Amino acid sequence: MRVPMRAAAALVLLVGFFVLVLALTVGLAAFAIWLFAGGHGPAGIKVGFAAAAVAIAVGAAVRTVLKVKVEPYGAQLPRADYPELWRTVDELAVAADTRGPDDIRLVPEVNAAVWEDSRLLGLKSGTRYLMIGLPLLAGLNVAELRAVLAHELGHYSHGHTKLSALTYRATGALERTVEELGNGPVRWVLAGYSRLYAMVAGASNRAQELQADAASVTAAGKGATASALRRLPVLDVAWAGYQEDYVSMAPPVGRTPELLAGFHAYLGNEHRKQLIAEFQDKLIDAESSSVFDSHPPVRVRVAALAKLPDVPPMTDVRPAWALLGAAERVPVLEQELLAEHLGPRASWPEIVELAGTKHVTGNAGVLAKVATDGGFTTSGALGELLDVVQRGQGAQLVDPLLGQGLPPGQRPEAARRTLIQLLGDTALTLLVRQGKAGFELDWGSQWVVRHADGTELEVHERIVTALAEDDLAGLRDWLTGLGVPLTEAVAQVDFELRVKVLGLFTAVKSGDGRFDLFVCDDGLLLVPLERAGALTRGLTDALGRGGRQESERLAALLAEDISELRERPDSRWIGIEDILSGKLGPRPWGWTVDLKLTGGELSVRSTTDTNDHGEPYEGLGALLANRAQVAGAAAGTP
């Protein structure tokens, strides 16, 4: 295997790192002995501990690297069941002059990847795996998918999978070593060397990506390759939006959705197509171009294609899922990708009808419960609720439903929006119960509510107008005309105001401990993270194939009730009322947040393992803004 210059430099630097560590360890040990011999026992002990710390940190990092075993996941695509897909992959492997994969898997990610179950840190070949993301089958055509798969097979032909396994593992080991060392000159030296290695390794990885792109052009032509490169970033965003807005409707109603067909329909909606077209260029323009990145920006990769030799263009514009063959196999594959059985398979119109009804009925029941428990009404009927609003008590009515962490200045507007939403949902619940309204699937905005006569119902918009014009009498007449029974009450729903988790930082450090940091609407929660688990997780993430392990760990953690996590004896809850002030700021390779609390101070900082999920930065900013507003109000400042 020919080793490119950049890859060779990375290997030399890797060896150099361990030579440097050995030299530092031996030097510190020798210095400790000299101090002991000179009668400086206490100083010798300190230096001896420093030498031991370096040796232990390196040993732990290397041990973690060696014991990690990546397990394949996803739905298997056997050759006998998917002959057209395998024929295509075999053809691409021949074009790339490499041995093809032994196992092809379908995974629920906007990604395609190859790897080997190799040994000796990737230097000895093993079973080859090709992973294809289900969203790619819905969002690309056959020509574009060929370009993507040829790129991955190109990594095999150039030996990248062996080199990258060593590179990514080594990068993880270096980062772990530095992170485990305390502050001091030794850490500063090793951290600087680690950054130098990361720069060289990043340059090597980026060069490998450009090499693999050449295989894409050979297999599918410049046009299909450029189109696939430009489309992948926006597909990632679209897949996240599809899951959040549509797939999330399925579990509450106990139905299994049509994932592939649904995402294809989502992408084909005219409104979505326009948004994707507008957002695509913005994403590409905003891409990072750091010297530490493993991939060049798309704009650089597309520009590099122009320098490659011309080849006949690939013009197969069939949806990429055509390579799967028989459509009846898709439901079986999709079921394998789901974490659990959700219930019988259902069409999207059925799921939307069930989910819409459940949504408005639940909201209406909550409002009825709040109104009766608070003494605002006797039954929670819509007519009584409108009387409450007429008396000017609407904000008081919904105040218990507003989050404690909401800044004071935002509460009036939040109360207005909540009141409008719940009143409208109550009206819709009554109409649905009467058979006079239903929910229709809309791939542009989840659903459209239609009256029995087929007209679109805009109940919430009509309530907005009535409140703005102080025309509650007109609103009553309009609702009555629709057939809404104002004197009927909906079933009340018992509810518990739950803490809203805004986001999560994994593997942060506070004091000498490592934690997962939950950012909630009314405070922060630090949940201890097992040290060994943190090291293993960080390394598998660096390999690019430990994401599933981390996802499963986080899914289990997030599935726990946040109130139960708060009650764990080893967790620490910092309520919003305990925070006097705080500051979020940068630090080398990360960030730190310093809080002044009613009972002292707290400092939390990111580590090389830290990842963010959800919107923890925005949530943390909102918490600190809340406390600043409260402090300003107490001091009499605007």
XYZ file of C-alpha atoms in Angstrom:
638
model
C 0.000 0.000 0.000
C 1.514 3.333 -1.056
C 1.433 5.849 1.790
C 0.827 9.457 0.590
C 3.154 12.168 1.877
C 0.606 13.740 4.244
C -0.363 10.355 5.686
C 3.324 9.498 6.158
C 3.847 12.799 7.983
C 0.910 11.983 10.264
C 2.400 8.556 11.031
C 5.807 10.097 11.778
C 4.212 12.665 14.106
C 2.254 9.896 15.832
C 5.433 7.972 16.555
C 7.042 11.249 17.595
C 4.303 11.881 20.138
C 5.022 8.676 21.996
C 8.764 9.303 21.751
C 8.138 12.737 23.273
C 5.980 11.240 26.031
C 8.651 8.654 26.788
C 11.323 11.352 26.886
C 9.220 13.511 29.225
C 8.450 10.571 31.490
C 12.073 9.430 31.680
C 13.274 13.005 32.088
C 10.832 13.733 34.902
C 11.703 10.457 36.618
C 15.427 11.228 36.368
C 14.820 14.741 37.685
C 12.845 13.306 40.616
C 15.705 10.951 41.475
C 18.181 13.831 41.295
C 15.997 15.898 43.637
C 15.782 13.014 46.111
C 19.548 12.536 45.944
C 20.062 16.236 46.587
C 17.896 16.191 49.710
C 14.841 17.807 48.108
C 12.384 15.052 49.000
C 9.057 16.988 48.762
C 9.958 18.442 45.370
C 11.103 15.005 44.200
C 7.762 13.512 45.206
C 5.879 16.141 43.184
C 8.009 15.560 40.094
C 7.721 11.790 40.531
C 3.947 12.091 40.644
C 4.062 14.163 37.456
C 6.078 11.427 35.697
C 3.622 8.781 36.905
C 0.650 10.877 35.776
C 2.039 11.112 32.241
C 2.708 7.375 32.096
C -0.747 6.504 33.463
C -2.524 8.904 31.098
C -0.767 7.461 28.048
C -1.329 3.897 29.217
C -5.046 4.494 29.775
C -5.450 6.130 26.365
C -3.613 3.375 24.497
C -5.478 0.659 26.391
C -8.779 2.293 25.439
C -7.702 2.432 21.784
C -6.745 -1.218 21.702
C -9.862 -2.604 23.361
C -12.447 -0.722 21.261
C -14.366 -2.986 18.892
C -16.794 -1.435 16.469
C -19.946 -3.466 15.901
C -21.929 -3.286 12.631
C -25.518 -2.096 12.924
C -28.521 -1.389 10.742
C -30.618 -3.649 8.511
C -28.651 -6.167 6.460
C -29.144 -6.178 2.692
C -28.288 -9.747 1.612
C -27.033 -10.285 -1.930
C -29.777 -12.801 -2.716
C -32.565 -10.380 -1.763
C -31.146 -7.197 -3.336
C -29.395 -8.317 -6.527
C -29.556 -4.977 -8.387
C -27.976 -3.088 -5.519
C -25.177 -5.654 -5.231
C -24.608 -5.679 -9.018
C -24.222 -1.902 -8.888
C -21.799 -2.046 -5.959
C -19.777 -4.833 -7.618
C -19.553 -2.762 -10.808
C -18.390 0.279 -8.859
C -15.801 -1.800 -6.986
C -14.340 -3.031 -10.276
C -14.194 0.554 -11.563
C -12.423 1.595 -8.359
C -10.013 -1.372 -8.675
C -10.756 -2.710 -5.213
C -12.376 -5.626 -3.431
C -15.998 -4.803 -2.727
C -17.789 -5.011 0.629
C -18.711 -8.317 2.242
C -21.736 -6.845 4.010
C -24.074 -3.974 3.052
C -26.251 -2.335 5.717
C -29.089 0.170 5.615
C -28.791 2.764 8.407
C -31.144 5.577 9.537
C -28.693 8.412 8.830
C -27.884 10.833 6.019
C -24.585 9.129 5.391
C -22.735 6.454 3.497
C -19.575 4.922 4.884
C -17.151 2.036 4.532
C -15.051 0.398 7.186
C -13.215 -2.815 7.873
C -13.389 -5.059 10.899
C -9.618 -5.061 10.807
C -6.954 -5.880 13.347
C -3.635 -4.421 14.417
C -5.066 -0.867 14.450
C -6.380 -1.245 10.922
C -3.186 -2.628 9.389
C -4.569 -6.136 8.790
C -7.615 -6.537 6.539
C -10.882 -8.046 7.699
C -14.584 -8.031 6.849
C -15.546 -5.039 4.762
C -18.789 -3.157 5.455
C -20.691 -0.624 3.377
C -23.387 1.413 5.105
C -26.035 3.279 3.103
C -28.319 5.819 4.755
C -32.038 5.319 4.172
C -32.525 9.092 3.607
C -30.131 8.885 0.647
C -32.440 6.391 -1.064
C -35.297 8.897 -0.829
C -33.335 12.079 -1.531
C -30.973 11.082 -4.365
C -31.430 9.595 -7.792
C -29.576 6.478 -8.951
C -26.783 8.461 -10.636
C -26.176 10.533 -7.509
C -26.193 7.455 -5.275
C -23.678 5.774 -7.599
C -21.414 8.789 -7.109
C -21.743 8.545 -3.332
C -21.068 4.791 -3.248
C -18.149 5.070 -5.679
C -16.618 7.688 -3.384
C -16.809 5.283 -0.449
C -15.335 2.403 -2.456
C -12.578 4.765 -3.552
C -11.491 4.884 0.083
C -10.924 1.125 -0.110
C -8.912 1.313 -3.329
C -6.522 3.896 -1.899
C -6.122 2.111 1.429
C -7.784 4.976 3.295
C -9.830 2.739 5.578
C -6.659 1.266 7.056
C -4.946 4.620 7.442
C -8.035 6.398 8.759
C -8.606 3.716 11.392
C -5.106 4.353 12.698
C -5.400 8.131 12.317
C -8.738 8.481 14.076
C -7.749 6.120 16.868
C -4.465 7.956 17.332
C -6.190 11.341 17.396
C -8.538 10.034 20.070
C -5.641 8.632 22.082
C -3.742 11.919 21.951
C -6.786 13.932 22.997
C -7.531 11.518 25.864
C -3.933 11.751 27.055
C -3.976 15.540 27.172
C -7.414 15.676 28.800
C -6.384 13.321 31.612
C -3.353 15.416 32.551
C -3.663 18.253 35.020
C -2.711 21.815 34.148
C 0.992 22.447 33.919
C 3.971 22.601 31.542
C 3.743 18.912 30.562
C 0.140 19.292 29.473
C 0.931 22.484 27.571
C 3.704 20.749 25.608
C 1.625 17.671 24.807
C -1.461 19.744 23.959
C 0.546 21.770 21.459
C 1.942 18.618 19.893
C -1.527 17.077 19.788
C -2.870 20.091 17.906
C 0.019 19.869 15.435
C -0.768 16.194 14.860
C -4.474 16.979 14.418
C -3.606 19.580 11.771
C -1.435 17.160 9.799
C -3.915 14.290 10.178
C -6.739 16.617 9.082
C -4.794 17.590 5.968
C -4.232 13.899 5.201
C -7.921 13.107 5.616
C -8.979 16.005 3.388
C -6.589 14.844 0.668
C -8.100 11.362 0.917
C -11.590 12.785 0.378
C -10.473 14.510 -2.822
C -8.884 11.258 -4.017
C -12.116 9.390 -3.374
C -14.101 12.038 -5.273
C -12.173 11.052 -8.394
C -13.719 7.585 -8.128
C -17.153 9.226 -8.016
C -16.515 11.039 -11.293
C -15.313 7.842 -12.970
C -18.494 6.022 -11.912
C -21.147 8.699 -12.389
C -19.672 11.743 -14.133
C -18.975 15.255 -12.895
C -22.586 16.404 -12.954
C -23.985 13.636 -10.754
C -21.002 13.870 -8.397
C -21.329 17.626 -7.961
C -25.091 17.327 -7.527
C -24.691 14.670 -4.805
C -22.022 16.694 -2.981
C -24.191 19.798 -2.944
C -27.309 17.919 -1.890
C -25.966 15.941 1.068
C -25.687 18.830 3.586
C -29.248 20.016 2.979
C -30.553 16.444 3.087
C -29.136 16.165 6.579
C -31.112 19.227 7.687
C -34.262 18.038 5.899
C -34.075 14.575 7.504
C -33.865 16.175 10.957
C -36.895 18.350 10.159
C -38.843 15.369 8.808
C -38.186 13.391 11.985
C -39.087 16.286 14.264
C -42.280 17.336 12.471
C -43.633 14.058 11.107
C -41.964 10.890 12.396
C -42.473 12.165 15.953
C -46.259 11.939 15.413
C -46.189 8.148 15.045
C -45.150 6.854 18.509
C -47.866 8.711 20.503
C -50.604 7.174 18.336
C -49.076 3.683 18.228
C -48.461 3.458 14.494
C -45.429 2.574 12.376
C -44.869 5.129 9.598
C -43.697 4.681 6.010
C -40.268 6.239 6.536
C -38.830 6.073 3.028
C -41.969 7.029 1.106
C -42.755 9.758 3.628
C -39.352 11.400 3.321
C -39.564 11.283 -0.461
C -42.978 13.002 -0.311
C -41.629 15.533 2.201
C -38.789 16.450 -0.153
C -41.162 16.603 -3.118
C -43.509 19.159 -1.558
C -43.268 22.416 -3.541
C -42.852 24.521 -0.405
C -40.082 22.228 0.878
C -38.367 22.172 -2.512
C -38.210 25.951 -2.527
C -36.825 26.069 1.006
C -34.243 23.397 0.220
C -33.116 25.233 -2.906
C -32.693 28.458 -0.919
C -31.016 26.802 2.047
C -28.638 24.594 0.067
C -26.323 27.376 -1.067
C -26.394 29.008 2.371
C -25.276 25.786 4.025
C -22.454 25.326 1.543
C -21.298 28.935 1.921
C -21.317 28.613 5.720
C -19.268 25.394 5.818
C -16.196 25.324 8.009
C -12.732 25.447 6.451
C -10.687 24.764 9.579
C -7.269 23.156 9.325
C -8.581 20.503 11.732
C -11.532 19.438 9.525
C -11.524 15.880 8.178
C -13.436 16.853 5.002
C -12.818 19.774 2.625
C -15.766 22.165 2.195
C -18.195 21.155 -0.540
C -17.336 24.277 -2.550
C -13.668 23.172 -2.626
C -14.594 19.622 -3.614
C -16.901 20.777 -6.415
C -14.208 23.142 -7.740
C -11.686 20.287 -7.713
C -13.971 18.185 -9.936
C -13.429 20.593 -12.811
C -9.739 19.606 -12.961
C -10.525 15.902 -13.428
C -10.712 14.227 -16.870
C -14.108 14.255 -18.550
C -16.118 11.025 -18.586
C -19.509 10.199 -20.135
C -22.225 11.513 -17.778
C -24.486 9.144 -15.859
C -28.141 9.957 -16.561
C -30.101 7.451 -14.467
C -32.620 9.737 -12.741
C -34.726 6.983 -11.168
C -35.195 7.364 -7.398
C -32.252 5.704 -5.676
C -34.549 3.269 -3.869
C -35.121 1.585 -7.247
C -31.886 -0.301 -6.546
C -33.631 -2.117 -3.686
C -35.914 -3.875 -6.148
C -39.192 -5.227 -4.733
C -41.113 -2.568 -2.826
C -42.600 -5.105 -0.395
C -39.203 -5.510 1.285
C -39.049 -1.854 2.359
C -41.428 -2.209 5.360
C -39.326 -5.077 6.709
C -36.147 -3.010 6.435
C -37.753 0.002 8.069
C -39.001 -2.102 10.972
C -35.432 -3.284 11.600
C -34.257 0.313 11.830
C -36.791 1.265 14.506
C -35.632 1.028 18.102
C -38.905 -0.585 19.138
C -42.187 -1.843 17.694
C -44.495 1.170 17.458
C -47.645 -0.619 16.399
C -49.325 -1.577 13.100
C -48.011 0.015 9.924
C -50.197 2.919 8.814
C -50.377 5.440 5.983
C -49.345 9.005 6.649
C -52.919 10.366 6.250
C -54.085 7.964 8.967
C -51.203 8.897 11.292
C -51.854 12.609 10.811
C -55.584 12.217 11.519
C -54.870 10.313 14.731
C -52.040 12.602 15.829
C -53.952 15.816 15.132
C -56.961 14.614 17.077
C -54.808 13.468 19.994
C -52.932 16.777 20.015
C -55.929 19.116 20.188
C -57.884 16.848 22.541
C -55.003 16.713 25.002
C -54.498 20.483 24.916
C -58.217 21.125 25.371
C -58.314 18.754 28.338
C -55.387 20.531 29.982
C -57.063 23.935 29.603
C -60.322 22.586 31.057
C -58.431 21.149 34.020
C -56.536 24.395 34.705
C -59.732 26.432 34.417
C -61.755 24.305 36.841
C -58.953 23.668 39.331
C -58.171 27.379 39.387
C -61.793 28.312 40.018
C -62.150 30.209 36.754
C -64.979 27.977 35.443
C -67.319 25.277 36.750
C -67.010 22.812 33.848
C -64.326 24.104 31.490
C -66.808 24.550 28.607
C -65.605 26.804 25.792
C -68.328 29.390 26.479
C -67.141 29.685 30.090
C -63.533 29.993 28.946
C -64.478 32.868 26.661
C -66.185 34.527 29.640
C -62.870 34.328 31.528
C -61.111 36.039 28.637
C -63.869 38.641 28.467
C -63.198 39.462 32.132
C -59.533 40.091 31.328
C -58.305 37.000 33.165
C -56.875 35.106 30.199
C -53.236 35.596 31.221
C -53.989 34.456 34.785
C -55.794 31.408 33.430
C -52.779 30.046 31.523
C -50.014 31.355 33.791
C -49.574 27.964 35.540
C -48.704 26.477 32.153
C -45.792 28.849 31.481
C -42.290 27.699 32.294
C -40.649 29.016 35.431
C -37.521 29.828 33.471
C -39.292 32.196 31.109
C -37.817 35.713 31.425
C -40.314 38.124 33.059
C -40.470 40.373 30.031
C -41.546 37.479 27.806
C -44.408 36.172 29.961
C -47.220 38.419 28.620
C -46.607 37.445 25.005
C -46.120 33.786 25.935
C -49.426 33.852 27.846
C -51.208 35.367 24.821
C -49.855 32.709 22.441
C -50.679 29.885 24.857
C -54.218 31.165 25.375
C -54.840 31.403 21.617
C -53.458 27.915 21.022
C -55.516 26.240 23.739
C -58.770 28.045 22.957
C -58.406 27.114 19.289
C -57.604 23.504 20.150
C -60.682 23.360 22.388
C -62.891 24.536 19.519
C -61.341 21.993 17.155
C -61.792 19.196 19.687
C -65.508 19.941 19.893
C -65.815 20.035 16.104
C -63.919 16.765 15.651
C -66.086 15.125 18.296
C -69.162 16.224 16.331
C -67.718 14.832 13.095
C -67.575 18.352 11.620
C -63.781 18.694 11.236
C -60.774 16.513 10.432
C -57.011 16.653 9.905
C -55.568 16.356 6.424
C -51.914 15.529 5.726
C -49.873 18.476 4.445
C -46.189 17.911 3.664
C -45.611 21.633 3.946
C -46.980 22.184 7.472
C -47.846 18.835 9.118
C -51.596 19.129 8.654
C -54.491 21.255 7.464
C -57.766 21.258 9.423
C -60.845 21.072 7.216
C -64.515 21.518 7.954
C -66.916 18.781 6.889
C -67.816 20.911 3.859
C -64.182 20.785 2.675
C -63.194 24.369 3.531
C -59.999 24.992 5.469
C -60.605 25.982 9.091
C -58.511 28.789 10.492
C -59.822 28.801 14.039
C -56.648 30.068 15.696
C -56.298 32.923 13.242
C -59.911 33.966 13.913
C -59.221 33.996 17.676
C -56.163 36.202 17.116
C -58.327 38.719 15.267
C -61.061 38.626 17.919
C -58.594 39.311 20.743
C -56.874 42.086 18.825
C -60.212 43.785 18.049
C -61.832 42.950 21.411
C -64.633 41.211 19.530
C -65.438 38.173 21.688
C -69.140 38.450 20.776
C -68.313 38.146 17.086
C -66.057 35.173 17.831
C -68.900 33.405 19.666
C -71.244 33.925 16.722
C -68.628 32.630 14.261
C -67.935 29.501 16.331
C -71.636 28.813 16.747
C -72.089 29.126 12.988
C -69.423 26.448 12.485
C -71.335 24.123 14.760
C -69.142 24.402 17.871
C -71.247 23.564 20.979
C -70.100 26.310 23.365
C -71.875 24.808 26.388
C -70.259 21.379 26.121
C -67.108 20.609 28.102
C -64.262 18.373 26.972
C -62.835 15.647 29.186
C -60.328 17.112 31.609
C -56.773 15.785 31.434
C -54.679 15.335 34.540
C -51.234 16.654 33.868
C -48.015 17.442 35.605
C -45.926 20.383 34.527
C -42.698 18.703 33.564
C -39.315 20.273 33.306
C -38.525 20.948 29.668
C -35.078 19.763 28.593
C -33.780 22.377 26.147
C -30.522 20.628 25.376
C -27.711 18.461 26.633
C -23.935 18.752 26.820
C -22.229 15.373 27.183
C -19.022 14.724 29.101
C -18.421 18.153 30.628
C -16.076 18.649 33.567
C -16.796 20.339 36.884
C -14.178 20.125 39.595
C -12.578 16.694 39.265
C -15.712 14.988 37.951
C -17.212 14.366 34.531
C -20.906 14.878 33.930
C -23.678 15.080 31.378
C -25.144 18.574 31.679
C -28.887 18.929 31.080
C -29.971 22.482 30.273
C -33.618 22.803 31.356
C -36.072 25.662 31.233
C -35.842 26.091 35.000
C -32.297 25.069 35.840
C -29.267 22.891 35.197
C -28.730 19.235 36.056
C -25.326 17.571 36.352
C -25.502 13.763 36.075
C -22.212 11.932 36.801
C -20.582 10.158 33.895
C -18.509 7.062 34.486
C -14.897 7.866 33.688
C -14.126 4.711 31.712
C -17.347 5.091 29.786
C -16.399 8.637 28.840
C -13.055 7.538 27.437
C -14.523 4.707 25.397
C -17.365 6.831 24.077
C -15.081 9.650 23.026
C -12.842 7.278 21.123
C -15.621 5.517 19.267
C -17.016 8.927 18.306
C -13.615 9.864 16.888
C -13.669 6.693 14.817
C -16.885 7.904 13.263
C -18.659 4.645 14.043
C -19.441 4.907 17.727
C -22.400 7.193 17.151
C -24.877 4.369 17.615
C -23.457 3.441 21.029
C -23.642 7.063 22.096
C -27.150 7.418 20.664
C -28.327 4.390 22.597
C -26.752 5.695 25.812
C -28.350 9.110 25.369
C -31.695 7.612 24.367
C -31.739 5.597 27.601
C -30.729 8.664 29.603
C -33.310 10.933 28.002
C -35.994 8.282 28.406
C -35.671 8.660 32.169
C -37.930 11.196 33.814
C -35.871 14.315 34.457
C -37.425 14.576 37.921
C -36.120 11.093 38.714
C -32.666 12.031 37.482
C -32.813 15.058 39.774
C -33.508 12.805 42.740
C -30.461 10.612 42.177
C -28.111 11.053 45.146
C -25.086 11.591 42.903
C -26.765 14.203 40.660
C -26.659 17.939 41.258
C -29.615 20.176 40.472
C -29.104 23.939 40.195
C -32.522 25.579 40.076
C -32.960 28.858 38.266
C -33.779 30.542 41.565
C -30.350 29.480 42.880
C -28.477 31.261 40.071
C -27.555 34.856 40.873
C -25.543 35.516 37.705
C -23.361 33.740 35.207
C -21.037 34.069 32.260
C -20.465 31.771 29.278
C -17.121 32.244 27.606
C -14.561 30.552 25.345
C -11.499 28.642 26.436
C -8.865 26.790 24.371
C -10.657 23.965 22.530
C -14.020 24.666 24.099
C -16.020 26.804 26.514
C -16.574 27.425 30.194
C -19.556 28.715 32.160
C -19.023 30.320 35.557
C -22.053 30.758 37.815
C -22.547 32.672 41.038
C -25.060 30.800 43.177
C -26.897 31.596 46.364
C -24.684 29.048 48.111
C -21.364 29.578 46.379
C -19.977 29.269 42.865
C -19.934 26.663 40.104
C -17.667 26.320 37.094
C -18.355 23.906 34.239
C -16.142 23.454 31.182
C -16.249 21.423 28.013
C -13.827 18.592 27.287
C -12.600 16.992 24.091
C -15.461 14.481 24.521
C -18.189 17.098 24.820
C -20.981 17.047 22.240
C -24.172 19.076 22.215
C -27.662 17.744 21.562
C -30.769 19.841 21.098
C -30.249 23.546 21.768
C -28.202 23.725 24.975
C -26.362 26.922 24.000
C -29.633 28.759 23.399
C -31.094 27.309 26.602
C -28.093 28.323 28.664
C -28.209 31.798 27.155
C -31.915 32.095 28.030
C -31.255 31.053 31.636
C -28.503 33.623 32.059
C -30.633 36.297 30.365
C -33.464 35.480 32.769
C -31.237 35.986 35.776
C -29.859 39.220 34.338
C -33.415 40.539 33.880
C -34.403 39.520 37.390
C -31.268 41.133 38.834
C -31.899 44.267 36.793
C -35.501 44.487 37.971
C -34.420 44.061 41.592
C -31.897 46.861 41.174
C -34.455 49.096 39.470
C -32.646 49.154 36.139
C -34.389 48.643 32.780
